[in-house]
Amino acid sequence: MRLAVAREIEVGERRVALIPDTVARLVKKGIEVWVEAGAGESSFFTDTDYETAGAKIVTDTDALWHEADVLLKVGIPKEREDGRLEVDLLREGAVLISFLNPLGEPAIAQRLAQRQVTALSMEMIPRTTRAQSMDALSSQASIAGYKAVLIAAAALPKYFPMLTTAAGTIAPAKVFIMGAGVAGLQAIATARRLGAVVEAFDIRPAVKEEVQSLGAKFVEVQLNEDTVADGGYAKEVSEAAKQRTQEVVAEHIKQSDVVITTAQVPGKKAPILVTEEMVAQMKPGSVVVDIAAEQGGNCACTKPGKDVQYNGVTIIGPINLPSSMPVHASQLYAKNLFSLVQLLIKDSNLDVNFADDIVSAACITHAGEIRNQRVKEALATLSSATAG
Amino acid sequence: MRLAVAREIEVGERRVALIPDTVARLVKKGIEVWVEAGAGESSFFTDTDYETAGAKIVTDTDALWHEADVLLKVGIPKEREDGRLEVDLLREGAVLISFLNPLGEPAIAQRLAQRQVTALSMEMIPRTTRAQSMDALSSQASIAGYKAVLIAAAALPKYFPMLTTAAGTIAPAKVFIMGAGVAGLQAIATARRLGAVVEAFDIRPAVKEEVQSLGAKFVEVQLNEDTVADGGYAKEVSEAAKQRTQEVVAEHIKQSDVVITTAQVPGKKAPILVTEEMVAQMKPGSVVVDIAAEQGGNCACTKPGKDVQYNGVTIIGPINLPSSMPVHASQLYAKNLFSLVQLLIKDSNLDVNFADDIVSAACITHAGEIRNQRVKEALATLSSATAG
């Protein structure tokens, strides 16, 4: 079985699918590993590091893609500089494992099915206990939450911690985290580490205990509807619930030095949690970091990839935060892939076993078919929108 | 007595000498306070905030400087856009209190003496217990140390804290702080808060206990000479001592993910602690933040105000870090000034009393004379250098 790691061609993507350490583990299991020349460069792993780990360094990109039994990537396959699609470089029957965003960009799934590729989407790994070690959405979201707080602290014109100095006492910064998923929880932990007073809000009351255990205050909003979707993610709620939520959070936003928003709905535009009016109520010098910027943002003032000034408030909409910490982001992602790849191996040979619930859930295309119902629906919506 | 706060004209200077809260305290003591329009803008204090605190907002800059009994500033007086020197706007007998860098730029002292200005330099506040509340070098250096760590953490491609995740354990970052003065100690505290493993080095063995009490390991170097100058600052050491020091620190630098350098000698070029060879030995992806960048830098690769890439190592040379946190930097500086101004008041009138050791130490010019011996020497050196 031959496993290949492609160099990421997306601008700004600094991660790599496998790090030398995981390559060595795979090689030890009797797997042949090819790594595209320069694949680890942006995350500070050299070709020599990979070679030492037992990989073959491949400079011929087309050969790497075409001769792989399993191709590993970080980001969605793209169009290359020469106009060819990366997806089209794979041979029929090959396995592709990567973030594929099949609910947000379902067209890629259609293409993968047409190409007879067996595609496993890292976004579709179920949130079960057995799949935890493969949960790349979580490993990467945690980095986003950590990094968002560092960005906020660096932008804030104040200290985060309370300090007692010869020139008087400095009050701690007030940080409000919106959304207590993996990113939100790591943001809470990081803001607490830096000494801020932290409040957190989530429409799922079940996260209250976790929030409190990290030393943050949980802001409660009473809603009369179900707020948790399958898989433990937050669900999109009704207009009335949004209204009620907005009233409660507006008060907390107003009193905060830093607001970090992390609310994302898989495959959909991010919900607006911080309106322009709420930003206008914030103290000059306050900072909003919007982790959902790439999905349109949780703040009405967010411009993805930009710092926006609004009435003295700085709204930061970072893009691809995990990529800004490429060593650990790649290390964790590689470990996620390693765990998943182990499910696909039997006696050092490739064996895609759909009886395994994780393989079945993650696999979006196989033998010319789209296997996932939600991806089919997303594709149907896309087709009707294009037709309309 | 009329006290005036000038708007800073230096590009990138976001601090202001007094914040509304300190204005209110001074007004309560029967002091008239003038604040130049827009003086607090970059630190998020509005003219209305100052007016509410009891200040008079003055739009006529010349009048503000000329009619002040005591003029308060943050940065060294500069040449204005119209070509006039700010110093020349003061009337004879006026008091100027500001950072004046008289040892580094002694020409300003000469001009102030010629203008018959009584100038108090915040750098010359003695390091005595009674003067602690006026120690602006310390209040601002602490911000620099805090911010340097945030910048390093944001630039590092790794997490700072140790994390135990479903995808394996993340090892904590190794941070090496060079110089355990106020900036270094705050850097240690901040890096520890973020969960890094911290080592610190200082040529003064007396700081060992303080370093250890913050949870860092103290790196010891045995030197056979005195390393502490008057006032508790680090002293410039011999070439032999530098050599021995370099050998020891080189080993620690090599093993660190982050190096933060904070060694400054008042009025002199910063000593090189991290040579090009040492940077070449560092791991790709490592980060150096050089707080001494403005004084030429402690790292041979530092370019003030720039991020330099050298063999995969990022060397960051930030300029005026306290100004990047203008709310708290101004708050602390204002408190420092407030404490000092109190020594200059008797029955709501100005009374510069040289019998007070703090006033005497801080005052560098009075009645046409340069009062400070070290400033005189710096000026003599400057004159001979210019003549040579």
mmCIF file of N, CA, C and O in Angstrom, chain A residues 230-281:
data_model
loop_
_atom_site.group_PDB
_atom_site.id
_atom_site.type_symbol
_atom_site.label_atom_id
_atom_site.label_comp_id
_atom_site.label_asym_id
_atom_site.label_seq_id
_atom_site.Cartn_x
_atom_site.Cartn_y
_atom_site.Cartn_z
ATOM 1 N N ASP A 230 -27.733 16.792 15.790
ATOM 2 C CA ASP A 230 -27.060 15.496 15.803
ATOM 3 C C ASP A 230 -25.551 15.723 15.794
ATOM 4 O O ASP A 230 -25.059 16.593 15.098
ATOM 5 N N GLY A 231 -24.860 14.935 16.569
ATOM 6 C CA GLY A 231 -23.401 15.026 16.575
ATOM 7 C C GLY A 231 -22.890 16.010 17.608
ATOM 8 O O GLY A 231 -21.697 16.245 17.725
ATOM 9 N N GLY A 232 -23.825 16.636 18.359
ATOM 10 C CA GLY A 232 -23.412 17.496 19.453
ATOM 11 C C GLY A 232 -23.086 18.929 19.054
ATOM 12 O O GLY A 232 -22.713 19.750 19.878
ATOM 13 N N TYR A 233 -23.235 19.274 17.775
ATOM 14 C CA TYR A 233 -22.985 20.643 17.344
ATOM 15 C C TYR A 233 -24.195 21.506 17.671
ATOM 16 O O TYR A 233 -25.289 20.998 17.856
ATOM 17 N N ALA A 234 -23.992 22.809 17.706
ATOM 18 C CA ALA A 234 -25.113 23.715 17.922
ATOM 19 C C ALA A 234 -26.002 23.712 16.681
ATOM 20 O O ALA A 234 -25.531 23.586 15.561
ATOM 21 N N LYS A 235 -27.304 23.831 16.908
ATOM 22 C CA LYS A 235 -28.293 23.784 15.834
ATOM 23 C C LYS A 235 -28.722 25.216 15.521
ATOM 24 O O LYS A 235 -28.679 26.085 16.397
ATOM 25 N N GLU A 236 -29.186 25.445 14.322
ATOM 26 C CA GLU A 236 -29.707 26.766 13.988
ATOM 27 C C GLU A 236 -31.052 26.945 14.694
ATOM 28 O O GLU A 236 -31.886 26.045 14.673
ATOM 29 N N VAL A 237 -31.263 28.082 15.324
ATOM 30 C CA VAL A 237 -32.491 28.267 16.104
ATOM 31 C C VAL A 237 -33.447 29.251 15.407
ATOM 32 O O VAL A 237 -33.097 29.876 14.414
ATOM 33 N N SER A 238 -34.647 29.375 15.951
ATOM 34 C CA SER A 238 -35.694 30.224 15.352
ATOM 35 C C SER A 238 -35.371 31.705 15.502
ATOM 36 O O SER A 238 -34.522 32.098 16.295
ATOM 37 N N GLU A 239 -36.084 32.531 14.757
ATOM 38 C CA GLU A 239 -35.902 33.983 14.815
ATOM 39 C C GLU A 239 -36.197 34.523 16.215
ATOM 40 O O GLU A 239 -35.487 35.396 16.717
ATOM 41 N N ALA A 240 -37.256 33.997 16.837
ATOM 42 C CA ALA A 240 -37.647 34.458 18.185
ATOM 43 C C ALA A 240 -36.540 34.159 19.189
ATOM 44 O O ALA A 240 -36.193 35.006 20.019
ATOM 45 N N ALA A 241 -35.978 32.973 19.075
ATOM 46 C CA ALA A 241 -34.910 32.583 19.981
ATOM 47 C C ALA A 241 -33.677 33.453 19.761
ATOM 48 O O ALA A 241 -32.996 33.850 20.705
ATOM 49 N N LYS A 242 -33.427 33.759 18.494
ATOM 50 C CA LYS A 242 -32.290 34.632 18.177
ATOM 51 C C LYS A 242 -32.469 36.002 18.823
ATOM 52 O O LYS A 242 -31.536 36.575 19.383
ATOM 53 N N GLN A 243 -33.694 36.516 18.739
ATOM 54 C CA GLN A 243 -34.021 37.834 19.288
ATOM 55 C C GLN A 243 -33.760 37.874 20.796
ATOM 56 O O GLN A 243 -33.079 38.752 21.303
ATOM 57 N N ARG A 244 -34.277 36.879 21.474
ATOM 58 C CA ARG A 244 -34.134 36.785 22.933
ATOM 59 C C ARG A 244 -32.645 36.668 23.306
ATOM 60 O O ARG A 244 -32.168 37.326 24.232
ATOM 61 N N THR A 245 -31.950 35.850 22.531
ATOM 62 C CA THR A 245 -30.526 35.651 22.754
ATOM 63 C C THR A 245 -29.774 36.966 22.594
ATOM 64 O O THR A 245 -28.934 37.331 23.419
ATOM 65 N N GLN A 246 -30.133 37.682 21.532
ATOM 66 C CA GLN A 246 -29.462 38.958 21.253
ATOM 67 C C GLN A 246 -29.604 39.939 22.404
ATOM 68 O O GLN A 246 -28.672 40.645 22.747
ATOM 69 N N GLU A 247 -30.802 39.983 22.998
ATOM 70 C CA GLU A 247 -31.034 40.927 24.099
ATOM 71 C C GLU A 247 -30.104 40.646 25.273
ATOM 72 O O GLU A 247 -29.530 41.552 25.863
ATOM 73 N N VAL A 248 -29.995 39.368 25.595
ATOM 74 C CA VAL A 248 -29.157 38.993 26.742
ATOM 75 C C VAL A 248 -27.678 39.246 26.451
ATOM 76 O O VAL A 248 -26.969 39.854 27.253
ATOM 77 N N VAL A 249 -27.228 38.795 25.273
ATOM 78 C CA VAL A 249 -25.796 38.929 24.993
ATOM 79 C C VAL A 249 -25.396 40.388 24.779
ATOM 80 O O VAL A 249 -24.271 40.769 25.106
ATOM 81 N N ALA A 250 -26.318 41.207 24.252
ATOM 82 C CA ALA A 250 -25.993 42.625 23.994
ATOM 83 C C ALA A 250 -25.468 43.293 25.261
ATOM 84 O O ALA A 250 -24.503 44.054 25.235
ATOM 85 N N GLU A 251 -26.101 42.971 26.387
ATOM 86 C CA GLU A 251 -25.723 43.556 27.669
ATOM 87 C C GLU A 251 -24.293 43.137 28.055
ATOM 88 O O GLU A 251 -23.503 43.949 28.537
ATOM 89 N N HIS A 252 -23.966 41.887 27.795
ATOM 90 C CA HIS A 252 -22.631 41.387 28.151
ATOM 91 C C HIS A 252 -21.555 41.911 27.196
ATOM 92 O O HIS A 252 -20.444 42.213 27.620
ATOM 93 N N ILE A 253 -21.921 42.013 25.931
ATOM 94 C CA ILE A 253 -20.975 42.536 24.934
ATOM 95 C C ILE A 253 -20.577 43.960 25.288
ATOM 96 O O ILE A 253 -19.398 44.324 25.250
ATOM 97 N N LYS A 254 -21.577 44.743 25.672
ATOM 98 C CA LYS A 254 -21.384 46.154 26.015
ATOM 99 C C LYS A 254 -20.347 46.337 27.125
ATOM 100 O O LYS A 254 -19.600 47.307 27.132
ATOM 101 N N GLN A 255 -20.337 45.410 28.059
ATOM 102 C CA GLN A 255 -19.452 45.545 29.221
ATOM 103 C C GLN A 255 -18.097 44.856 29.035
ATOM 104 O O GLN A 255 -17.271 44.873 29.948
ATOM 105 N N SER A 256 -17.870 44.271 27.863
ATOM 106 C CA SER A 256 -16.652 43.488 27.662
ATOM 107 C C SER A 256 -15.551 44.279 26.971
ATOM 108 O O SER A 256 -15.821 45.148 26.147
ATOM 109 N N ASP A 257 -14.314 43.960 27.324
ATOM 110 C CA ASP A 257 -13.165 44.521 26.612
ATOM 111 C C ASP A 257 -12.893 43.711 25.346
ATOM 112 O O ASP A 257 -12.447 44.247 24.341
ATOM 113 N N VAL A 258 -13.134 42.420 25.444
ATOM 114 C CA VAL A 258 -12.861 41.514 24.322
ATOM 115 C C VAL A 258 -14.067 40.602 24.113
ATOM 116 O O VAL A 258 -14.607 40.057 25.072
ATOM 117 N N VAL A 259 -14.489 40.470 22.865
ATOM 118 C CA VAL A 259 -15.527 39.502 22.510
ATOM 119 C C VAL A 259 -14.932 38.550 21.482
ATOM 120 O O VAL A 259 -14.326 38.987 20.502
ATOM 121 N N ILE A 260 -15.048 37.257 21.752
ATOM 122 C CA ILE A 260 -14.561 36.258 20.796
ATOM 123 C C ILE A 260 -15.742 35.405 20.370
ATOM 124 O O ILE A 260 -16.421 34.813 21.212
ATOM 125 N N THR A 261 -16.014 35.384 19.071
ATOM 126 C CA THR A 261 -17.173 34.654 18.570
ATOM 127 C C THR A 261 -16.724 33.407 17.831
ATOM 128 O O THR A 261 -15.773 33.441 17.050
ATOM 129 N N THR A 262 -17.401 32.306 18.115
ATOM 130 C CA THR A 262 -16.966 31.001 17.588
ATOM 131 C C THR A 262 -18.120 30.166 17.041
ATOM 132 O O THR A 262 -17.977 28.959 16.886
ATOM 133 N N ALA A 263 -19.264 30.807 16.749
ATOM 134 C CA ALA A 263 -20.453 30.026 16.379
ATOM 135 C C ALA A 263 -20.474 29.692 14.893
ATOM 136 O O ALA A 263 -20.568 30.586 14.049
ATOM 137 N N GLN A 264 -20.360 28.414 14.596
ATOM 138 C CA GLN A 264 -20.396 27.984 13.208
ATOM 139 C C GLN A 264 -21.389 26.845 13.052
ATOM 140 O O GLN A 264 -21.508 25.996 13.928
ATOM 141 N N VAL A 265 -22.132 26.851 11.943
ATOM 142 C CA VAL A 265 -23.065 25.774 11.631
ATOM 143 C C VAL A 265 -22.515 25.080 10.385
ATOM 144 O O VAL A 265 -22.338 25.726 9.357
ATOM 145 N N PRO A 266 -22.193 23.770 10.499
ATOM 146 C CA PRO A 266 -21.532 23.068 9.382
ATOM 147 C C PRO A 266 -22.215 23.305 8.035
ATOM 148 O O PRO A 266 -23.428 23.115 7.905
ATOM 149 N N GLY A 267 -21.441 23.754 7.057
ATOM 150 C CA GLY A 267 -21.959 23.915 5.700
ATOM 151 C C GLY A 267 -22.856 25.118 5.484
ATOM 152 O O GLY A 267 -23.385 25.308 4.393
ATOM 153 N N LYS A 268 -23.077 25.902 6.528
ATOM 154 C CA LYS A 268 -23.950 27.077 6.378
ATOM 155 C C LYS A 268 -23.194 28.357 6.714
ATOM 156 O O LYS A 268 -22.139 28.334 7.331
ATOM 157 N N LYS A 269 -23.810 29.486 6.314
ATOM 158 C CA LYS A 269 -23.278 30.790 6.685
ATOM 159 C C LYS A 269 -23.356 30.908 8.211
ATOM 160 O O LYS A 269 -24.319 30.454 8.822
ATOM 161 N N ALA A 270 -22.351 31.491 8.815
ATOM 162 C CA ALA A 270 -22.330 31.645 10.275
ATOM 163 C C ALA A 270 -23.454 32.586 10.711
ATOM 164 O O ALA A 270 -23.769 33.546 10.014
ATOM 165 N N PRO A 271 -24.085 32.304 11.862
ATOM 166 C CA PRO A 271 -25.141 33.197 12.353
ATOM 167 C C PRO A 271 -24.558 34.518 12.862
ATOM 168 O O PRO A 271 -23.473 34.532 13.441
ATOM 169 N N ILE A 272 -25.294 35.611 12.636
ATOM 170 C CA ILE A 272 -24.859 36.904 13.199
ATOM 171 C C ILE A 272 -25.244 36.952 14.675
ATOM 172 O O ILE A 272 -26.414 36.867 15.027
ATOM 173 N N LEU A 273 -24.258 37.054 15.529
ATOM 174 C CA LEU A 273 -24.506 37.145 16.970
ATOM 175 C C LEU A 273 -24.244 38.555 17.481
ATOM 176 O O LEU A 273 -24.799 38.980 18.480
ATOM 177 N N VAL A 274 -23.353 39.258 16.804
ATOM 178 C CA VAL A 274 -22.995 40.618 17.215
ATOM 179 C C VAL A 274 -23.391 41.568 16.082
ATOM 180 O O VAL A 274 -22.772 41.573 15.019
ATOM 181 N N THR A 275 -24.441 42.330 16.316
ATOM 182 C CA THR A 275 -24.933 43.249 15.286
ATOM 183 C C THR A 275 -24.125 44.552 15.302
ATOM 184 O O THR A 275 -23.361 44.812 16.245
ATOM 185 N N GLU A 276 -24.335 45.356 14.283
ATOM 186 C CA GLU A 276 -23.660 46.645 14.202
ATOM 187 C C GLU A 276 -24.031 47.507 15.416
ATOM 188 O O GLU A 276 -23.179 48.193 15.978
ATOM 189 N N GLU A 277 -25.302 47.442 15.822
ATOM 190 C CA GLU A 277 -25.764 48.225 16.988
ATOM 191 C C GLU A 277 -25.009 47.806 18.250
ATOM 192 O O GLU A 277 -24.679 48.642 19.086
ATOM 193 N N MET A 278 -24.781 46.510 18.386
ATOM 194 C CA MET A 278 -24.060 46.029 19.572
ATOM 195 C C MET A 278 -22.618 46.526 19.567
ATOM 196 O O MET A 278 -22.097 46.927 20.606
ATOM 197 N N VAL A 279 -21.985 46.524 18.409
ATOM 198 C CA VAL A 279 -20.608 47.024 18.311
ATOM 199 C C VAL A 279 -20.585 48.506 18.689
ATOM 200 O O VAL A 279 -19.691 48.960 19.416
ATOM 201 N N ALA A 280 -21.595 49.235 18.221
ATOM 202 C CA ALA A 280 -21.671 50.679 18.499
ATOM 203 C C ALA A 280 -21.775 50.948 20.002
ATOM 204 O O ALA A 280 -21.379 52.009 20.482
ATOM 205 N N GLN A 281 -22.291 49.975 20.752
ATOM 206 C CA GLN A 281 -22.442 50.134 22.204
ATOM 207 C C GLN A 281 -21.161 49.793 22.967
ATOM 208 O O GLN A 281 -21.064 50.036 24.163
#
